[in-house]
């Protein structure tokens, strides 16, 4: 009688083809026993099947809650399994609240309670992770995704894209940790950290990040740029703390919180404020930098603005030099919502966008390793959203500039061309405009 063939006797390439077919027909994350089969059903086919196919997918991204930390620790005990983990989504649930409170901010007592829940959960999480060693994880390290929200934060309203909206309480109730009393052990297994859900004040997020000694990637919400004393103080403290608590970070992504329901006065133009000076200084250690409306591009790139005012501002200041920067992504809006109105009318918006694109073009001459840059500026007028996008790519001795939504003026083309010629690169501009009536900037 012929021997019965097993899955283990098949060549590796054949097994991989089988695995890929199964993945396309399963839900790799679902834990429900619905009509769509899950990977868990295939775990008992064979030990090789489990170790070679099921576990690399199921352990790649782990979703953990404070209540399941013990199960998490019991399951991911072996070095082999720990090496498979790339991301840990740690979901902290705050207290529920009644529907009639949907539109009200948390009270001071409720904010303290939310902070206590978060700190307690973080302490448990960090105690579980202290048993991990850097040598046990993948060479890239782990990403920690902190999700904090209440089960009641989902509104009964449906958004334009069909998803549930969050309540006004979720949008306006922020989280703040007492950084002076926060006691967490240091970990060396996380290389990335980001927060979503309830807005965690940037200094509080930085306090958590400071316990991650090998952190390279940081993705945080930064408070609105306004004249409110609380905003100014938090932003300054955050910028000051970056150098001290995030010295190993090389990839920095900053973005504004979810739209707040209360407006705030727009900030004054202060490119040499403590915040912008410190942010420019810290950014010079980054390999990738991304920010949106939380940072005003004109103020950030003020040293490269053209004109007598800019020259006087720059006097006595050394122009930044981004020796490591390979990727830059800048997004700013105009006339969309306070405090990001920035200008009074469309003509002022276009003039500001022109300044930004020229200044960033000049700044790229101080970015010798830059491979990719994207500058996205958008303006809301009469209910119409206009996009002005410039993309820069450098490869094989050639720099290609793609523009959409506008025709680049001589000043813009000249600034970017000069920056590329200083690096001995060929230069080419490509227009990707569908509308022949796009403005010249």
XYZ file of C-alpha atoms in Angstrom:
441
model
C 0.000 0.000 0.000
C 1.364 3.409 -0.969
C 2.259 5.728 1.850
C -0.252 8.507 2.542
C 1.153 11.884 1.650
C 1.044 14.617 4.282
C 1.190 18.389 3.998
C 4.694 18.222 5.472
C 5.987 16.200 2.529
C 5.108 18.903 0.015
C 7.866 21.254 -1.199
C 8.115 24.569 0.637
C 7.024 26.565 -2.447
C 3.875 24.445 -2.801
C 3.006 24.891 0.861
C 3.408 28.664 0.510
C 1.032 28.671 -2.469
C -1.542 26.760 -0.418
C -1.128 29.200 2.454
C -1.659 32.223 0.206
C -4.851 30.704 -1.242
C -6.237 30.107 2.239
C -5.389 33.624 3.412
C -7.416 35.098 0.547
C -10.450 33.091 1.697
C -10.221 33.707 5.429
C -10.496 36.508 7.924
C -7.116 36.469 9.656
C -8.263 38.717 12.529
C -11.844 37.712 13.229
C -12.508 35.580 16.288
C -16.151 34.909 15.443
C -17.370 31.630 14.007
C -19.402 33.207 11.206
C -19.702 32.270 7.564
C -16.135 33.419 6.819
C -13.637 30.863 8.171
C -10.835 32.074 10.413
C -7.219 30.997 10.553
C -7.785 29.413 13.940
C -9.635 26.566 12.216
C -6.455 25.579 10.383
C -4.131 25.585 13.390
C -4.632 21.852 14.094
C -3.795 20.560 10.602
C -0.225 19.849 11.677
C 2.481 21.311 13.876
C 4.439 22.506 10.843
C 1.247 24.063 9.441
C 0.701 25.883 12.716
C 4.272 27.153 13.095
C 4.932 27.906 9.435
C 1.580 29.382 8.396
C -0.954 30.107 11.154
C 1.210 31.627 13.883
C 3.173 34.089 11.666
C -0.173 35.636 10.702
C -2.013 35.447 14.010
C 0.922 36.745 16.070
C 1.934 39.519 13.652
C -0.556 41.950 15.198
C -1.891 41.230 18.674
C -4.882 42.990 20.196
C -4.586 43.135 23.961
C -6.750 44.597 26.724
C -5.886 44.965 30.423
C -8.168 42.040 31.253
C -6.417 39.777 28.756
C -2.852 40.602 29.761
C -2.436 37.322 31.651
C -3.660 35.308 28.663
C -1.340 37.348 26.462
C 1.645 36.607 28.710
C 0.794 32.899 28.885
C 0.411 32.530 25.123
C 3.426 34.540 23.974
C 6.036 32.919 26.165
C 8.395 31.288 23.693
C 11.152 33.152 21.900
C 9.834 31.781 18.603
C 6.411 33.363 19.094
C 7.771 36.661 20.401
C 9.913 36.973 17.280
C 6.730 36.844 15.173
C 5.061 39.817 16.869
C 5.332 43.146 15.044
C 2.561 45.279 16.572
C 0.749 45.242 19.902
C -2.557 47.129 19.919
C -3.221 47.867 23.590
C -6.860 48.899 24.008
C -7.813 50.649 27.247
C -11.551 51.129 27.832
C -12.725 54.030 29.970
C -16.000 54.134 31.909
C -19.302 54.089 30.055
C -21.613 57.090 30.210
C -25.269 57.793 29.539
C -26.417 59.020 26.139
C -27.590 62.362 27.520
C -23.919 63.147 28.303
C -22.820 62.687 24.664
C -22.466 66.440 24.107
C -20.838 67.323 27.440
C -17.161 67.330 28.351
C -15.951 65.203 31.212
C -15.918 66.898 34.575
C -12.653 67.318 36.501
C -13.514 64.261 38.612
C -14.281 62.208 35.509
C -11.006 63.259 33.871
C -9.114 62.141 36.970
C -10.945 58.825 36.885
C -10.078 58.345 33.193
C -6.426 59.133 33.921
C -6.397 56.594 36.782
C -7.791 53.883 34.484
C -5.151 54.634 31.853
C -2.222 54.728 34.285
C -3.313 51.495 35.973
C -3.589 49.770 32.585
C -0.188 51.054 31.472
C 1.469 49.798 34.650
C 0.042 46.330 34.062
C 1.113 46.378 30.424
C 4.646 47.508 31.168
C 5.025 44.883 33.929
C 4.045 42.196 31.408
C 6.449 43.500 28.760
C 9.418 43.850 31.118
C 9.914 40.088 30.767
C 10.640 40.525 27.050
C 14.164 40.975 25.751
C 15.264 42.898 22.683
C 17.032 39.793 21.352
C 13.715 37.897 21.375
C 11.871 40.292 19.071
C 12.195 40.924 15.352
C 15.221 43.041 14.321
C 12.892 45.998 13.689
C 11.499 45.879 17.198
C 7.836 46.200 18.169
C 5.252 48.887 17.541
C 3.039 49.878 20.468
C -0.354 51.242 19.451
C -2.185 52.695 22.455
C -5.952 52.995 21.950
C -7.945 54.761 24.665
C -11.701 55.303 24.467
C -15.013 54.608 26.134
C -17.505 52.044 24.810
C -19.986 54.949 24.791
C -17.841 57.133 22.506
C -19.527 55.822 19.345
C -22.445 58.039 18.427
C -25.758 56.809 17.050
C -25.140 59.086 14.044
C -23.714 57.761 10.787
C -20.930 59.591 8.945
C -20.680 60.271 5.216
C -18.626 57.130 4.646
C -21.072 54.917 6.485
C -19.120 54.572 9.734
C -20.250 55.571 13.194
C -19.322 59.058 14.337
C -17.832 59.667 17.769
C -19.625 61.750 20.372
C -18.818 65.356 21.202
C -17.713 64.114 24.622
C -15.094 61.892 23.001
C -13.826 64.753 20.839
C -13.564 67.350 23.594
C -12.530 65.285 26.630
C -8.758 64.997 26.743
C -6.533 62.710 28.788
C -3.770 64.053 30.985
C -1.352 62.004 33.068
C 0.452 63.363 36.106
C 3.948 63.045 34.668
C 5.578 63.855 38.005
C 4.155 60.757 39.683
C 4.085 58.401 36.689
C 6.116 55.308 37.523
C 6.694 52.871 34.683
C 9.629 50.519 34.117
C 11.936 51.111 31.169
C 11.499 48.833 28.166
C 13.868 48.184 25.262
C 11.625 46.145 22.933
C 9.489 48.899 21.378
C 10.762 50.845 18.403
C 7.447 52.535 17.519
C 4.730 54.290 19.544
C 1.440 55.928 18.567
C -1.838 56.868 20.246
C -5.401 56.972 18.927
C -8.871 57.370 20.377
C -9.250 60.007 23.092
C -6.808 62.876 22.735
C -3.814 62.232 24.989
C -2.033 65.487 25.766
C 1.361 65.504 24.025
C 3.386 65.881 27.230
C 1.571 62.861 28.687
C 2.249 60.834 25.542
C 5.877 61.909 25.700
C 6.097 60.738 29.318
C 5.058 57.251 28.177
C 7.446 57.360 25.222
C 10.302 58.319 27.558
C 10.113 54.793 29.063
C 10.793 53.232 25.651
C 14.575 53.338 25.441
C 14.933 52.134 21.846
C 12.145 54.227 20.356
C 12.689 55.216 16.711
C 9.160 55.994 15.464
C 6.810 58.434 17.214
C 3.296 59.277 15.969
C 1.373 61.724 18.185
C -1.424 64.256 18.214
C -0.212 67.786 18.906
C -2.545 70.374 20.403
C -4.118 73.100 18.304
C -1.842 76.033 17.562
C -3.695 78.919 19.202
C -3.203 81.833 21.590
C -4.771 79.982 24.512
C -2.267 79.805 27.351
C -2.905 76.092 27.832
C -2.091 75.338 24.197
C 1.052 77.496 24.186
C 2.348 75.931 27.404
C 1.678 72.362 26.277
C 3.283 72.880 22.879
C 6.365 74.507 24.385
C 6.730 71.768 26.995
C 6.343 69.120 24.302
C 8.994 70.704 22.066
C 11.354 71.070 25.019
C 10.783 67.459 26.071
C 11.461 65.915 22.686
C 15.216 66.379 22.899
C 15.323 65.019 26.439
C 12.835 62.138 26.243
C 12.866 61.107 22.577
C 16.529 61.360 21.675
C 16.482 58.040 19.791
C 13.506 58.969 17.578
C 14.266 59.161 13.865
C 10.728 59.094 12.421
C 8.391 61.832 13.714
C 4.729 62.145 12.669
C 2.654 64.935 14.218
C -0.987 65.651 13.491
C -3.774 67.716 14.955
C -6.379 66.058 17.179
C -9.790 65.094 15.871
C -11.792 68.256 15.076
C -12.639 70.052 18.280
C -16.143 71.464 18.599
C -14.987 74.721 20.179
C -12.976 77.244 18.219
C -9.939 79.075 19.517
C -8.112 82.234 18.459
C -5.431 81.795 15.825
C -1.829 82.241 16.967
C 0.367 85.167 16.102
C 3.164 84.659 13.617
C 6.110 83.790 15.842
C 8.588 81.720 13.812
C 11.283 82.317 16.429
C 9.116 81.310 19.364
C 10.476 78.698 21.748
C 8.261 76.055 20.144
C 9.413 76.561 16.551
C 13.073 76.920 17.481
C 13.004 73.636 19.410
C 10.987 71.814 16.752
C 13.396 72.840 14.005
C 16.322 71.757 16.153
C 14.840 68.341 16.954
C 13.754 67.691 13.374
C 17.380 67.807 12.271
C 17.976 64.376 13.808
C 15.057 62.804 11.884
C 15.132 60.564 8.847
C 11.417 61.103 8.237
C 9.316 64.126 9.219
C 5.573 64.536 8.746
C 3.191 67.170 10.067
C -0.155 68.729 9.245
C -2.043 71.767 10.559
C -0.609 71.352 14.053
C 2.523 73.090 12.723
C 2.413 76.147 10.460
C 4.742 75.414 7.537
C 5.484 79.114 6.972
C 6.703 79.496 10.537
C 8.594 76.197 10.524
C 10.455 77.043 7.304
C 10.797 80.760 8.130
C 14.625 80.682 7.724
C 14.091 79.998 4.015
C 11.472 82.627 3.223
C 12.368 85.237 0.623
C 12.239 88.953 1.340
C 13.726 91.624 3.592
C 11.544 90.615 6.539
C 12.772 87.042 6.337
C 16.380 88.195 6.020
C 16.072 90.274 9.188
C 14.439 87.338 10.975
C 17.236 85.007 9.915
C 20.010 87.401 10.910
C 22.151 85.842 13.610
C 20.471 82.445 13.218
C 22.074 79.410 11.608
C 19.963 77.824 8.855
C 18.843 74.290 9.761
C 20.689 71.346 8.228
C 18.795 68.069 7.962
C 21.683 65.671 7.312
C 19.628 62.479 7.823
C 16.264 63.460 6.373
C 15.080 61.155 3.588
C 11.323 61.744 3.669
C 9.270 64.926 4.226
C 5.478 65.262 4.223
C 3.854 68.653 4.925
C 0.094 69.311 4.935
C -1.535 72.657 5.786
C -5.026 74.054 5.275
C -6.388 77.565 4.840
C -9.843 78.953 5.577
C -11.100 75.551 6.739
C -11.719 75.949 10.448
C -10.398 78.007 13.332
C -7.634 78.165 14.369
C -6.493 77.157 10.885
C -8.123 79.966 8.938
C -4.703 81.655 8.683
C -5.832 84.119 5.979
C -8.803 86.339 5.164
C -9.431 85.360 1.553
C -8.363 83.092 -1.298
C -5.834 85.589 -2.693
C -3.974 85.630 0.646
C -4.152 81.840 0.783
C -2.545 81.483 -2.647
C 0.164 83.974 -1.698
C 0.914 81.997 1.479
C 1.025 78.700 -0.423
C 3.474 80.256 -2.876
C 5.730 81.287 0.027
C 5.544 77.836 1.592
C 6.431 75.948 -1.585
C 9.317 78.292 -2.396
C 10.649 78.130 1.177
C 10.516 74.329 1.289
C 12.194 74.185 -2.110
C 15.032 76.324 -0.791
C 15.174 74.224 2.385
C 15.706 71.004 0.410
C 19.183 72.274 -0.486
C 19.910 71.645 3.216
C 18.616 68.056 2.990
C 21.415 66.174 1.190
C 19.832 62.698 1.632
C 16.254 63.634 0.693
C 14.558 60.998 -1.475
C 10.893 61.979 -1.218
C 8.946 65.113 -0.316
C 5.256 65.930 -0.547
C 3.797 69.381 0.089
C -0.015 69.387 0.230
C -1.835 72.673 0.748
C -5.596 73.042 0.540
C -8.012 75.964 0.590
C -11.756 75.976 1.299
C -13.666 78.707 -0.515
C -17.387 78.799 -1.273
C -17.728 75.192 -0.237
C -15.059 74.081 -2.715
C -11.861 72.430 -1.538
C -8.859 73.257 -3.726
C -5.737 71.114 -3.525
C -2.223 72.301 -4.366
C 0.154 69.353 -4.294
C 3.856 69.151 -5.067
C 5.728 65.850 -4.982
C 9.511 65.478 -5.168
C 11.290 62.191 -5.849
C 15.002 61.582 -6.221
C 16.299 58.365 -7.759
C 19.290 57.251 -9.823
C 20.799 60.715 -10.136
C 17.561 62.406 -11.212
C 15.048 64.570 -9.332
C 11.450 64.655 -10.601
C 9.015 67.343 -9.469
C 5.303 66.639 -9.970
C 2.725 69.395 -9.482
C -1.055 69.182 -9.345
C -3.609 71.943 -8.873
C -1.365 74.805 -9.978
C 1.211 75.963 -12.467
C 4.583 76.597 -10.778
C 5.934 80.118 -11.176
C 9.569 80.847 -12.027
C 10.257 81.398 -8.335
C 8.954 77.948 -7.363
C 10.631 76.135 -10.252
C 13.857 78.029 -9.638
C 13.963 77.256 -5.913
C 13.510 73.526 -6.425
C 15.809 73.360 -9.434
C 18.587 75.196 -7.584
C 18.285 72.771 -4.658
C 18.679 69.768 -6.949
C 21.608 71.204 -8.882
C 23.500 71.710 -5.618
C 23.265 67.906 -5.269
C 24.382 67.343 -8.884
C 21.005 65.873 -9.865
C 19.178 66.111 -13.165
C 15.905 68.012 -12.831
C 12.511 67.521 -14.456
C 9.071 69.091 -13.797
C 5.919 67.174 -14.703
C 2.446 68.714 -14.643
C -0.449 66.494 -13.572
C -3.280 68.997 -13.934
C -6.652 67.897 -15.285
C -8.017 71.445 -15.369
C -6.456 73.974 -17.736
C -7.715 76.839 -15.542
C -5.516 76.061 -12.554
C -3.818 79.169 -11.074
C -0.157 80.015 -11.317
C 1.602 80.311 -7.976
